[in-house]
PDB file of C-alpha atoms and ligand atoms in Angstrom:
ATOM      1  CA  MET A  21     -17.611 107.949  -5.316  1.00 92.00           C
ATOM      2  CA  GLU A  22     -14.172 107.670  -3.860  1.00 97.00           C
ATOM      3  CA  PHE A  23     -14.260 104.330  -2.124  1.00 98.00           C
ATOM      4  CA  ILE A  24     -16.805 102.186  -4.113  1.00 98.00           C
ATOM      5  CA  LYS A  25     -17.566 101.505  -7.794  1.00 98.00           C
ATOM      6  CA  VAL A  26     -20.916 101.095  -9.044  1.00 98.00           C
ATOM      7  CA  THR A  27     -21.906  99.471 -12.339  1.00 97.00           C
ATOM      8  CA  GLU A  28     -25.802  99.805 -12.850  1.00 96.00           C
ATOM      9  CA  GLU A  29     -26.182  97.100 -15.432  1.00 91.00           C
ATOM     10  CA  LYS A  30     -23.249  94.744 -15.098  1.00 89.00           C
ATOM     11  CA  GLU A  31     -25.662  92.119 -16.505  1.00 92.00           C
ATOM     12  CA  PRO A  32     -29.346  92.722 -17.373  1.00 94.00           C
ATOM     13  CA  PHE A  33     -31.086  93.735 -14.212  1.00 96.00           C
ATOM     14  CA  VAL A  34     -28.112  92.900 -12.153  1.00 98.00           C
ATOM     15  CA  ALA A  35     -26.040  95.860 -10.532  1.00 98.00           C
ATOM     16  CA  LEU A  36     -22.580  95.581  -9.153  1.00 98.00           C
ATOM     17  CA  ILE A  37     -21.033  97.413  -6.224  1.00 98.00           C
ATOM     18  CA  GLU A  38     -17.341  97.016  -5.773  1.00 98.00           C
ATOM     19  CA  LEU A  39     -15.807  98.060  -2.453  1.00 98.00           C
ATOM     20  CA  ASN A  40     -12.560  99.825  -3.475  1.00 98.00           C
ATOM     21  CA  ARG A  41     -10.044 100.531  -0.652  1.00 98.00           C
ATOM     22  CA  PRO A  42      -7.696  97.693  -1.491  1.00 98.00           C
ATOM     23  CA  LYS A  43      -4.646  98.973   0.387  1.00 98.00           C
ATOM     24  CA  GLU A  44      -6.725  99.133   3.547  1.00 98.00           C
ATOM     25  CA  LEU A  45      -8.319  95.583   2.973  1.00 98.00           C
ATOM     26  CA  ASN A  46     -11.560  97.434   2.173  1.00 98.00           C
ATOM     27  CA  ALA A  47     -11.640  98.795   5.860  1.00 98.00           C
ATOM     28  CA  LEU A  48     -15.287 100.328   6.167  1.00 98.00           C
ATOM     29  CA  ASN A  49     -14.716 103.924   6.877  1.00 98.00           C
ATOM     30  CA  ARG A  50     -17.885 106.120   7.436  1.00 98.00           C
ATOM     31  CA  GLN A  51     -17.749 107.718   3.918  1.00 98.00           C
ATOM     32  CA  LEU A  52     -17.492 104.156   2.211  1.00 98.00           C
ATOM     33  CA  MET A  53     -20.601 103.053   4.015  1.00 98.00           C
ATOM     34  CA  GLU A  54     -22.399 106.358   3.244  1.00 98.00           C
ATOM     35  CA  GLU A  55     -21.443 105.924  -0.512  1.00 98.00           C
ATOM     36  CA  VAL A  56     -22.826 102.455  -0.198  1.00 98.00           C
ATOM     37  CA  ARG A  57     -25.941 103.577   1.200  1.00 98.00           C
ATOM     38  CA  ASP A  58     -26.485 106.259  -1.384  1.00 98.00           C
ATOM     39  CA  ALA A  59     -25.741 103.843  -4.118  1.00 98.00           C
ATOM     40  CA  LEU A  60     -28.227 101.239  -2.805  1.00 98.00           C
ATOM     41  CA  GLN A  61     -30.897 104.034  -2.362  1.00 98.00           C
ATOM     42  CA  LEU A  62     -30.492 104.839  -6.137  1.00 98.00           C
ATOM     43  CA  LEU A  63     -30.408 101.310  -7.429  1.00 98.00           C
ATOM     44  CA  ASP A  64     -33.518 100.452  -5.417  1.00 97.00           C
ATOM     45  CA  LYS A  65     -35.411 103.265  -7.452  1.00 96.00           C
ATOM     46  CA  ASN A  66     -33.716 102.083 -10.754  1.00 97.00           C
ATOM     47  CA  ASP A  67     -36.265  99.984 -12.722  1.00 94.00           C
ATOM     48  CA  LYS A  68     -33.421  98.379 -14.630  1.00 96.00           C
ATOM     49  CA  VAL A  69     -32.073  96.903 -11.466  1.00 97.00           C
ATOM     50  CA  ARG A  70     -33.574  93.894  -9.796  1.00 95.00           C
ATOM     51  CA  VAL A  71     -30.773  92.289  -7.980  1.00 98.00           C
ATOM     52  CA  ILE A  72     -27.597  93.881  -6.360  1.00 98.00           C
ATOM     53  CA  ILE A  73     -24.216  92.146  -5.814  1.00 98.00           C
ATOM     54  CA  ILE A  74     -21.756  93.721  -3.378  1.00 98.00           C
ATOM     55  CA  THR A  75     -18.071  92.399  -3.508  1.00 98.00           C
ATOM     56  CA  GLY A  76     -14.591  93.331  -2.557  1.00 98.00           C
ATOM     57  CA  ASN A  77     -11.512  91.838  -4.191  1.00 98.00           C
ATOM     58  CA  GLU A  78     -10.000  88.584  -3.925  1.00 97.00           C
ATOM     59  CA  LYS A  79      -7.960  89.280  -0.901  1.00 98.00           C
ATOM     60  CA  ALA A  80     -10.581  91.080   1.158  1.00 98.00           C
ATOM     61  CA  PHE A  81     -14.465  91.633   1.139  1.00 98.00           C
ATOM     62  CA  ALA A  82     -13.730  93.993   4.057  1.00 98.00           C
ATOM     63  CA  ALA A  83     -11.378  93.540   7.089  1.00 98.00           C
ATOM     64  CA  GLY A  84     -13.845  95.443   9.453  1.00 98.00           C
ATOM     65  CA  ALA A  85     -14.895  98.996  10.445  1.00 97.00           C
ATOM     66  CA  ASP A  86     -11.938 101.454  10.127  1.00 98.00           C
ATOM     67  CA  ILE A  87     -10.110 101.068  13.354  1.00 98.00           C
ATOM     68  CA  LYS A  88      -7.732 104.060  12.616  1.00 97.00           C
ATOM     69  CA  GLN A  89     -11.070 106.361  12.329  1.00 97.00           C
ATOM     70  CA  MET A  90     -12.353 104.963  15.738  1.00 97.00           C
ATOM     71  CA  ALA A  91      -9.189 104.357  17.668  1.00 97.00           C
ATOM     72  CA  ASP A  92      -9.207 107.691  19.772  1.00 96.00           C
ATOM     73  CA  LYS A  93     -13.057 108.121  19.933  1.00 97.00           C
ATOM     74  CA  SER A  94     -14.733 108.439  23.341  1.00 96.00           C
ATOM     75  CA  ALA A  95     -18.201 106.534  23.959  1.00 95.00           C
ATOM     76  CA  ILE A  96     -19.884 109.839  23.694  1.00 95.00           C
ATOM     77  CA  ASP A  97     -18.203 110.630  20.309  1.00 96.00           C
ATOM     78  CA  MET A  98     -19.234 107.214  19.084  1.00 96.00           C
ATOM     79  CA  LEU A  99     -22.912 107.792  20.267  1.00 95.00           C
ATOM     80  CA  MET A 100     -23.042 111.091  18.620  1.00 95.00           C
ATOM     81  CA  ILE A 101     -21.264 110.207  15.434  1.00 96.00           C
ATOM     82  CA  ASP A 102     -24.120 107.415  15.183  1.00 95.00           C
ATOM     83  CA  GLN A 103     -22.199 105.616  12.328  1.00 95.00           C
ATOM     84  CA  PHE A 104     -24.705 102.669  12.258  1.00 96.00           C
ATOM     85  CA  SER A 105     -27.640 104.704  11.228  1.00 96.00           C
ATOM     86  CA  THR A 106     -26.151 104.387   7.787  1.00 97.00           C
ATOM     87  CA  TRP A 107     -26.308 100.716   8.282  1.00 96.00           C
ATOM     88  CA  ASP A 108     -29.841 100.800   9.244  1.00 94.00           C
ATOM     89  CA  GLN A 109     -30.712 102.451   5.929  1.00 96.00           C
ATOM     90  CA  ILE A 110     -28.683  99.847   4.187  1.00 97.00           C
ATOM     91  CA  ARG A 111     -30.628  97.028   5.750  1.00 94.00           C
ATOM     92  CA  LYS A 112     -33.947  98.590   4.503  1.00 95.00           C
ATOM     93  CA  THR A 113     -32.841  98.173   0.681  1.00 98.00           C
ATOM     94  CA  LYS A 114     -35.970  96.597  -0.897  1.00 96.00           C
ATOM     95  CA  LYS A 115     -34.050  94.599  -3.598  1.00 97.00           C
ATOM     96  CA  PRO A 116     -32.238  91.449  -2.991  1.00 98.00           C
ATOM     97  CA  ILE A 117     -28.370  91.878  -2.305  1.00 98.00           C
ATOM     98  CA  ILE A 118     -25.897  89.125  -2.684  1.00 98.00           C
ATOM     99  CA  ALA A 119     -22.580  89.420  -0.956  1.00 98.00           C
ATOM    100  CA  ALA A 120     -19.717  87.879  -2.995  1.00 98.00           C
ATOM    101  CA  VAL A 121     -17.078  87.286  -0.433  1.00 98.00           C
ATOM    102  CA  SER A 122     -13.420  86.271  -0.953  1.00 98.00           C
ATOM    103  CA  GLY A 123     -10.578  86.625   1.496  1.00 98.00           C
ATOM    104  CA  PHE A 124     -11.268  88.570   4.796  1.00 98.00           C
ATOM    105  CA  ALA A 125     -14.806  89.222   5.965  1.00 98.00           C
ATOM    106  CA  LEU A 126     -14.002  90.284   9.490  1.00 98.00           C
ATOM    107  CA  GLY A 127     -15.667  92.463  12.145  1.00 98.00           C
ATOM    108  CA  GLY A 128     -17.917  95.056  10.312  1.00 98.00           C
ATOM    109  CA  GLY A 129     -16.852  93.121   7.222  1.00 98.00           C
ATOM    110  CA  CYS A 130     -18.516  89.952   8.368  1.00 98.00           C
ATOM    111  CA  GLU A 131     -21.469  92.084   9.603  1.00 98.00           C
ATOM    112  CA  PHE A 132     -21.896  93.725   6.303  1.00 98.00           C
ATOM    113  CA  ALA A 133     -21.891  90.441   4.410  1.00 98.00           C
ATOM    114  CA  MET A 134     -24.523  89.288   6.923  1.00 98.00           C
ATOM    115  CA  THR A 135     -26.442  92.574   6.298  1.00 97.00           C
ATOM    116  CA  CYS A 136     -26.785  91.428   2.892  1.00 98.00           C
ATOM    117  CA  ASP A 137     -29.522  88.751   2.018  1.00 98.00           C
ATOM    118  CA  MET A 138     -27.224  85.802   0.704  1.00 98.00           C
ATOM    119  CA  ILE A 139     -23.583  85.152   0.701  1.00 98.00           C
ATOM    120  CA  ILE A 140     -21.573  83.364  -2.136  1.00 98.00           C
ATOM    121  CA  ALA A 141     -17.965  82.689  -0.792  1.00 98.00           C
ATOM    122  CA  SER A 142     -14.649  81.724  -2.394  1.00 98.00           C
ATOM    123  CA  GLU A 143     -12.777  78.925  -0.974  1.00 98.00           C
ATOM    124  CA  SER A 144     -10.343  81.554   0.439  1.00 98.00           C
ATOM    125  CA  ALA A 145     -13.173  83.437   2.529  1.00 98.00           C
ATOM    126  CA  LYS A 146     -12.547  83.898   6.131  1.00 98.00           C
ATOM    127  CA  PHE A 147     -15.220  85.052   8.321  1.00 98.00           C
ATOM    128  CA  GLY A 148     -14.826  86.330  11.950  1.00 98.00           C
ATOM    129  CA  GLN A 149     -15.685  88.942  14.661  1.00 98.00           C
ATOM    130  CA  PRO A 150     -12.243  89.668  15.970  1.00 98.00           C
ATOM    131  CA  GLU A 151     -13.181  92.946  17.764  1.00 98.00           C
ATOM    132  CA  ILE A 152     -12.544  91.202  21.118  1.00 98.00           C
ATOM    133  CA  LYS A 153      -8.882  91.241  20.404  1.00 98.00           C
ATOM    134  CA  ILE A 154      -8.794  94.871  20.099  1.00 98.00           C
ATOM    135  CA  GLY A 155     -10.671  95.538  23.328  1.00 97.00           C
ATOM    136  CA  THR A 156     -14.221  96.028  22.017  1.00 97.00           C
ATOM    137  CA  MET A 157     -17.021  93.930  20.624  1.00 97.00           C
ATOM    138  CA  PRO A 158     -19.223  93.783  17.423  1.00 98.00           C
ATOM    139  CA  GLY A 159     -21.169  96.866  16.839  1.00 97.00           C
ATOM    140  CA  ALA A 160     -22.873  96.585  13.513  1.00 97.00           C
ATOM    141  CA  GLY A 161     -25.178  93.534  14.251  1.00 95.00           C
ATOM    142  CA  GLY A 162     -22.544  90.763  14.891  1.00 97.00           C
ATOM    143  CA  THR A 163     -23.896  89.520  18.186  1.00 96.00           C
ATOM    144  CA  GLN A 164     -27.425  89.268  16.850  1.00 94.00           C
ATOM    145  CA  ARG A 165     -27.038  88.114  13.131  1.00 95.00           C
ATOM    146  CA  LEU A 166     -24.104  85.724  13.619  1.00 97.00           C
ATOM    147  CA  THR A 167     -25.941  83.868  16.418  1.00 96.00           C
ATOM    148  CA  LYS A 168     -29.103  83.641  14.603  1.00 93.00           C
ATOM    149  CA  ALA A 169     -27.139  82.393  11.520  1.00 95.00           C
ATOM    150  CA  ILE A 170     -24.738  79.898  13.152  1.00 97.00           C
ATOM    151  CA  GLY A 171     -26.378  79.233  16.573  1.00 96.00           C
ATOM    152  CA  LYS A 172     -25.256  80.323  20.139  1.00 96.00           C
ATOM    153  CA  ALA A 173     -22.406  78.036  20.828  1.00 97.00           C
ATOM    154  CA  LYS A 174     -20.394  78.635  17.750  1.00 98.00           C
ATOM    155  CA  ALA A 175     -21.400  82.466  17.720  1.00 98.00           C
ATOM    156  CA  MET A 176     -20.178  82.725  21.253  1.00 98.00           C
ATOM    157  CA  GLU A 177     -16.902  80.982  20.566  1.00 98.00           C
ATOM    158  CA  LEU A 178     -16.092  83.248  17.562  1.00 98.00           C
ATOM    159  CA  ILE A 179     -17.073  86.453  19.413  1.00 98.00           C
ATOM    160  CA  LEU A 180     -15.241  85.753  22.547  1.00 98.00           C
ATOM    161  CA  THR A 181     -12.118  84.241  20.862  1.00 98.00           C
ATOM    162  CA  GLY A 182     -11.842  86.322  17.662  1.00 98.00           C
ATOM    163  CA  ARG A 183     -11.271  83.095  15.767  1.00 98.00           C
ATOM    164  CA  PHE A 184     -12.098  82.933  12.008  1.00 98.00           C
ATOM    165  CA  LEU A 185     -14.267  80.580  10.187  1.00 98.00           C
ATOM    166  CA  SER A 186     -13.163  78.983   6.984  1.00 98.00           C
ATOM    167  CA  ALA A 187     -15.403  79.080   3.973  1.00 98.00           C
ATOM    168  CA  ALA A 188     -16.035  75.514   4.508  1.00 98.00           C
ATOM    169  CA  GLU A 189     -16.961  75.894   8.018  1.00 98.00           C
ATOM    170  CA  ALA A 190     -19.094  78.905   7.223  1.00 98.00           C
ATOM    171  CA  HIS A 191     -20.919  76.770   4.803  1.00 98.00           C
ATOM    172  CA  PHE A 192     -21.207  73.909   7.266  1.00 98.00           C
ATOM    173  CA  TYR A 193     -22.750  76.204   9.981  1.00 97.00           C
ATOM    174  CA  GLY A 194     -25.071  77.791   7.259  1.00 97.00           C
ATOM    175  CA  LEU A 195     -23.733  81.232   7.116  1.00 98.00           C
ATOM    176  CA  VAL A 196     -23.136  81.118   3.387  1.00 98.00           C
ATOM    177  CA  ASN A 197     -25.028  79.767   0.514  1.00 98.00           C
ATOM    178  CA  LYS A 198     -22.254  78.198  -1.554  1.00 98.00           C
ATOM    179  CA  VAL A 199     -18.518  77.981  -1.462  1.00 98.00           C
ATOM    180  CA  VAL A 200     -16.783  77.837  -4.962  1.00 98.00           C
ATOM    181  CA  PRO A 201     -13.159  78.242  -6.025  1.00 98.00           C
ATOM    182  CA  VAL A 202     -11.646  81.660  -5.957  1.00 98.00           C
ATOM    183  CA  GLU A 203     -11.940  82.006  -9.751  1.00 98.00           C
ATOM    184  CA  MET A 204     -15.513  81.159  -9.862  1.00 98.00           C
ATOM    185  CA  PHE A 205     -17.181  83.189  -7.013  1.00 98.00           C
ATOM    186  CA  MET A 206     -18.181  86.239  -9.029  1.00 98.00           C
ATOM    187  CA  GLN A 207     -19.580  83.806 -11.798  1.00 98.00           C
ATOM    188  CA  GLU A 208     -21.491  82.086  -9.283  1.00 98.00           C
ATOM    189  CA  ALA A 209     -22.862  85.240  -7.598  1.00 98.00           C
ATOM    190  CA  PHE A 210     -23.996  86.414 -11.202  1.00 98.00           C
ATOM    191  CA  ALA A 211     -25.551  82.945 -11.800  1.00 98.00           C
ATOM    192  CA  LEU A 212     -27.749  83.368  -8.629  1.00 98.00           C
ATOM    193  CA  ALA A 213     -28.446  87.074  -9.224  1.00 98.00           C
ATOM    194  CA  LYS A 214     -29.567  86.246 -12.898  1.00 97.00           C
ATOM    195  CA  GLU A 215     -31.849  83.504 -11.659  1.00 96.00           C
ATOM    196  CA  ILE A 216     -33.545  85.789  -9.023  1.00 96.00           C
ATOM    197  CA  ALA A 217     -33.672  88.679 -11.480  1.00 94.00           C
ATOM    198  CA  SER A 218     -35.830  86.300 -13.789  1.00 94.00           C
ATOM    199  CA  MET A 219     -38.555  86.397 -11.195  1.00 94.00           C
ATOM    200  CA  SER A 220     -41.228  88.909 -10.697  1.00 90.00           C
ATOM    201  CA  PRO A 221     -39.498  91.957  -9.055  1.00 91.00           C
ATOM    202  CA  VAL A 222     -42.589  92.596  -7.084  1.00 90.00           C
ATOM    203  CA  ALA A 223     -42.964  89.155  -5.714  1.00 91.00           C
ATOM    204  CA  THR A 224     -39.079  89.182  -5.038  1.00 91.00           C
ATOM    205  CA  GLN A 225     -39.363  92.371  -2.999  1.00 91.00           C
ATOM    206  CA  LEU A 226     -42.471  91.148  -1.118  1.00 90.00           C
ATOM    207  CA  ALA A 227     -40.728  87.892  -0.351  1.00 89.00           C
ATOM    208  CA  LYS A 228     -37.667  89.445   0.894  1.00 92.00           C
ATOM    209  CA  GLU A 229     -39.551  91.686   3.272  1.00 89.00           C
ATOM    210  CA  ALA A 230     -41.465  88.774   4.586  1.00 86.00           C
ATOM    211  CA  VAL A 231     -38.289  86.591   5.072  1.00 87.00           C
ATOM    212  CA  ASN A 232     -36.748  89.388   6.819  1.00 86.00           C
ATOM    213  CA  ARG A 233     -39.802  90.028   9.087  1.00 84.00           C
ATOM    214  CA  SER A 234     -39.399  86.518  10.581  1.00 78.00           C
ATOM    215  CA  PHE A 235     -35.622  86.964  11.116  1.00 75.00           C
ATOM    216  CA  GLU A 236     -35.847  90.674  12.346  1.00 68.00           C
ATOM    217  CA  THR A 237     -38.857  90.903  14.610  1.00 70.00           C
ATOM    218  CA  GLN A 238     -36.789  91.276  17.735  1.00 77.00           C
ATOM    219  CA  LEU A 239     -33.683  92.660  15.897  1.00 75.00           C
ATOM    220  CA  ASP A 240     -34.102  96.322  16.632  1.00 80.00           C
ATOM    221  CA  GLU A 241     -34.027  95.706  20.181  1.00 81.00           C
ATOM    222  CA  GLY A 242     -30.915  93.521  19.922  1.00 77.00           C
ATOM    223  CA  LEU A 243     -29.169  95.962  17.753  1.00 80.00           C
ATOM    224  CA  ALA A 244     -29.781  98.881  19.999  1.00 83.00           C
ATOM    225  CA  PHE A 245     -28.683  96.927  23.138  1.00 81.00           C
ATOM    226  CA  GLU A 246     -25.430  95.648  21.175  1.00 86.00           C
ATOM    227  CA  ARG A 247     -24.764  99.298  19.968  1.00 89.00           C
ATOM    228  CA  LYS A 248     -24.755 100.828  23.506  1.00 88.00           C
ATOM    229  CA  ASN A 249     -22.457  98.146  24.757  1.00 86.00           C
ATOM    230  CA  PHE A 250     -20.253  98.703  21.744  1.00 92.00           C
ATOM    231  CA  TYR A 251     -20.091 102.352  22.569  1.00 92.00           C
ATOM    232  CA  LEU A 252     -19.408 101.578  26.144  1.00 90.00           C
ATOM    233  CA  THR A 253     -16.210  99.622  25.345  1.00 91.00           C
ATOM    234  CA  PHE A 254     -14.880 103.125  24.203  1.00 93.00           C
ATOM    235  CA  ALA A 255     -15.085 104.158  27.716  1.00 91.00           C
ATOM    236  CA  SER A 256     -12.523 101.451  28.651  1.00 89.00           C
ATOM    237  CA  GLU A 257      -8.691 101.851  28.526  1.00 93.00           C
ATOM    238  CA  ASP A 258      -8.590  98.423  26.995  1.00 91.00           C
ATOM    239  CA  GLN A 259     -10.276  99.601  23.740  1.00 94.00           C
ATOM    240  CA  LYS A 260      -7.710 102.465  23.520  1.00 94.00           C
ATOM    241  CA  GLU A 261      -4.823  99.941  24.224  1.00 94.00           C
ATOM    242  CA  GLY A 262      -6.260  97.390  21.785  1.00 93.00           C
ATOM    243  CA  MET A 263      -6.783  99.831  18.829  1.00 94.00           C
ATOM    244  CA  SER A 264      -3.485 101.724  19.454  1.00 95.00           C
ATOM    245  CA  ALA A 265      -1.625  98.489  19.652  1.00 95.00           C
ATOM    246  CA  PHE A 266      -3.185  97.524  16.104  1.00 94.00           C
ATOM    247  CA  VAL A 267      -2.292 100.881  14.694  1.00 95.00           C
ATOM    248  CA  GLU A 268       1.280 100.698  16.239  1.00 96.00           C
ATOM    249  CA  LYS A 269       1.686  96.958  14.907  1.00 96.00           C
ATOM    250  CA  ARG A 270       2.360  95.605  18.535  1.00 96.00           C
ATOM    251  CA  ALA A 271       0.593  93.117  20.917  1.00 95.00           C
ATOM    252  CA  PRO A 272      -2.120  94.601  23.213  1.00 92.00           C
ATOM    253  CA  ASN A 273      -1.637  94.741  27.028  1.00 90.00           C
ATOM    254  CA  PHE A 274      -5.098  94.560  28.407  1.00 86.00           C
ATOM    255  CA  LYS A 275      -5.704  95.554  32.173  1.00 85.00           C
ATOM    256  CA  GLY A 276      -9.442  95.046  32.591  1.00 77.00           C
ATOM    257  CA  LYS A 277      -9.991  98.806  33.023  1.00 85.00           C
TER     258      LYS A 277
HETATM  259  N1  LIG B  12      -9.133  99.270   9.958  1.00 66.45           N
HETATM  260  C1  LIG B  12      -8.274  99.972   9.496  1.00 66.45           C
HETATM  261  N2  LIG B  12      -7.068  99.553   8.822  1.00 66.45           N
HETATM  262  C2  LIG B  12      -7.137  98.254   8.539  1.00 66.45           C
HETATM  263  C3  LIG B  12      -8.002  97.246   8.952  1.00 66.45           C
HETATM  264  C4  LIG B  12      -9.193  97.859   9.711  1.00 66.45           C
HETATM  265  N3  LIG B  12     -10.156  97.093  10.076  1.00 66.45           N
HETATM  266  N4  LIG B  12      -7.762  96.234   8.666  1.00 66.45           N
HETATM  267  C5  LIG B  12      -6.633  96.245   7.967  1.00 66.45           C
HETATM  268  N5  LIG B  12      -6.147  97.457   7.852  1.00 66.45           N
HETATM  269  C6  LIG B  12      -4.961  98.079   7.236  1.00 66.45           C
HETATM  270  C7  LIG B  12      -3.839  97.773   8.033  1.00 66.45           C
HETATM  271  O1  LIG B  12      -3.642  98.781   9.083  1.00 66.45           O
HETATM  272  C8  LIG B  12      -2.659  97.791   6.966  1.00 66.45           C
HETATM  273  O2  LIG B  12      -2.490  99.266   6.738  1.00 66.45           O
HETATM  274  P1  LIG B  12      -0.913  99.873   6.699  1.00 66.45           P
HETATM  275  O3  LIG B  12      -0.443  99.007   5.429  1.00 66.45           O
HETATM  276  O4  LIG B  12      -1.091 101.271   6.459  1.00 66.45           O
HETATM  277  O5  LIG B  12      -0.323  99.567   7.941  1.00 66.45           O
HETATM  278  C9  LIG B  12      -3.385  97.302   5.682  1.00 66.45           C
HETATM  279  O6  LIG B  12      -4.896  97.388   5.887  1.00 66.45           O
HETATM  280  C10 LIG B  12      -3.071  95.931   5.495  1.00 66.45           C
HETATM  281  O7  LIG B  12      -3.154  95.126   6.654  1.00 66.45           O
HETATM  282  P2  LIG B  12      -2.238  94.083   7.290  1.00 66.45           P
HETATM  283  O8  LIG B  12      -0.804  94.648   7.158  1.00 66.45           O
HETATM  284  O9  LIG B  12      -2.624  94.049   8.828  1.00 66.45           O
HETATM  285  O10 LIG B  12      -2.541  92.796   6.551  1.00 66.45           O
HETATM  286  P3  LIG B  12      -2.371  91.172   7.013  1.00 66.45           P
HETATM  287  O11 LIG B  12      -2.568  90.576   5.655  1.00 66.45           O
HETATM  288  O12 LIG B  12      -1.000  91.111   7.614  1.00 66.45           O
HETATM  289  O13 LIG B  12      -3.442  90.884   8.123  1.00 66.45           O
HETATM  290  C11 LIG B  12      -5.798  91.024   8.704  1.00 66.45           C
HETATM  291  C12 LIG B  12      -4.791  91.079   7.621  1.00 66.45           C
HETATM  292  C13 LIG B  12      -5.706  89.903   9.735  1.00 66.45           C
HETATM  293  C14 LIG B  12      -7.149  91.274   8.293  1.00 66.45           C
HETATM  294  C15 LIG B  12      -5.383  92.266   9.714  1.00 66.45           C
HETATM  295  O14 LIG B  12      -5.274  93.466   8.876  1.00 66.45           O
HETATM  296  C16 LIG B  12      -6.490  92.588  10.654  1.00 66.45           C
HETATM  297  O15 LIG B  12      -6.351  91.920  11.698  1.00 66.45           O
HETATM  298  N6  LIG B  12      -7.329  93.568  10.562  1.00 66.45           N
HETATM  299  C17 LIG B  12      -8.268  94.081  11.616  1.00 66.45           C
HETATM  300  C18 LIG B  12      -9.397  93.113  11.605  1.00 66.45           C
HETATM  301  C19 LIG B  12     -10.335  93.610  12.788  1.00 66.45           C
HETATM  302  O16 LIG B  12     -10.045  93.567  13.999  1.00 66.45           O
HETATM  303  N7  LIG B  12     -11.594  94.030  12.382  1.00 66.45           N
HETATM  304  C20 LIG B  12     -12.544  94.569  13.162  1.00 66.45           C
HETATM  305  C21 LIG B  12     -12.455  96.096  13.239  1.00 66.45           C
HETATM  306  S1  LIG B  12     -13.584  96.778  14.563  1.00 66.45           S
HETATM  307  C22 LIG B  12     -15.140  96.659  13.937  1.00 66.45           C
HETATM  308  O17 LIG B  12     -15.380  96.069  12.880  1.00 66.45           O
HETATM  309  C23 LIG B  12     -16.205  97.066  14.819  1.00 66.45           C
HETATM  310  C24 LIG B  12     -17.624  96.753  14.390  1.00 66.45           C
HETATM  311  O18 LIG B  12     -18.385  95.911  14.745  1.00 66.45           O
HETATM  312  C25 LIG B  12     -18.280  97.721  13.350  1.00 66.45           C
END
C-alpha cells in the first residue's frame, strides 16, 4: 500500500485506515481509492474487525479528487476510466465505517467522508464541494448525499458557490455526528467505534444495511445522473481552464464554453 496505512487491530475489533499523501493534502488519486477499496474488502472478511475508522491527518482528511490526474482528460476518457466504480464498491462495505475528519474535507474528500456511515469532526474541519470553482461539479455523490444530509437550500448554496462549512456549521446542519477539539478527534472516533464494536456484529451489519436502504433507494439513479453530468463538464473549455489555473496557481478565466 503506497498511499494508505492499514492497522487491522488498532483497538480490539477496531481497524484504522489512514490516508497518507500528506504533501498533496491527501488528494484522492485513483490508486489511493483502489487501495482503500482493497483494504475494506479484506477488513470486511476479517472476523477480528467489527468497525473501521478512516482518517487523514490534522490538516486534511482529503482535499478532493486529484485535480492533476484529471485536468487534461476528455469526457470520454473520464467515462472509460470509470473511477467511481471503485467508490461503488467502497459503498458496499458491510461493516460500519466512521470518518474521523480534521482539516480539509473538500470535493471528493467531503464525498468520501459522506460515503462513510458517521463523521466525527475536529474543530478545524472544513467541509465543502468547491468543484464549481474549477469549472466542474461534484462527481462522487456530492449533489445527492450533501442534499440528503443538510437539505436542498444549504447544499445548493455550497455546491454553487464552493463555500466551505465550518465544523460547527456542519454539526448544526446534521452532516457530522460530533465536533471535538483537534487533540480529541481520534479518541472520540475510537470511543464511538468501541461502543459499536461491543454490539452483535450480525445485528450491526443488518442495521447498517437497513438504514442505508432508506437512504439509498433512489441513490443509484441520482449517482448515475450526477456522474454523466460530471463527465460532461470535461467537454467544456471552462473545466480545462479551471483545472489548469489550479495547477498553475492562478485565477481562472471562465468563458461559458
Ligand atoms: N488535487 C491535486 N492536488 C491537490 C489538491 C487536489 N484536489 N488539493 C491540494 N493539492 C496539492 C496542491 O496542488 C499543492 O501541491 P504543490 O505543493 O505541489 O503545489 C499541495 O496539495 C498543497 O496545497 P495548497 O498549496 O493549495 O495548500 P493551501 O493550504 O494553500 O490550500 C486548499 C488548501 C484550499 C485545500 C487548496 O489546496 C485547494 O483549493 N485544493 C483543491 C480543492 C478542490 O477543488 N477539490 C475538489 C477537487 S475535484 C473533485 O473532487 C471532483 C469530484 O467530485 C470527485
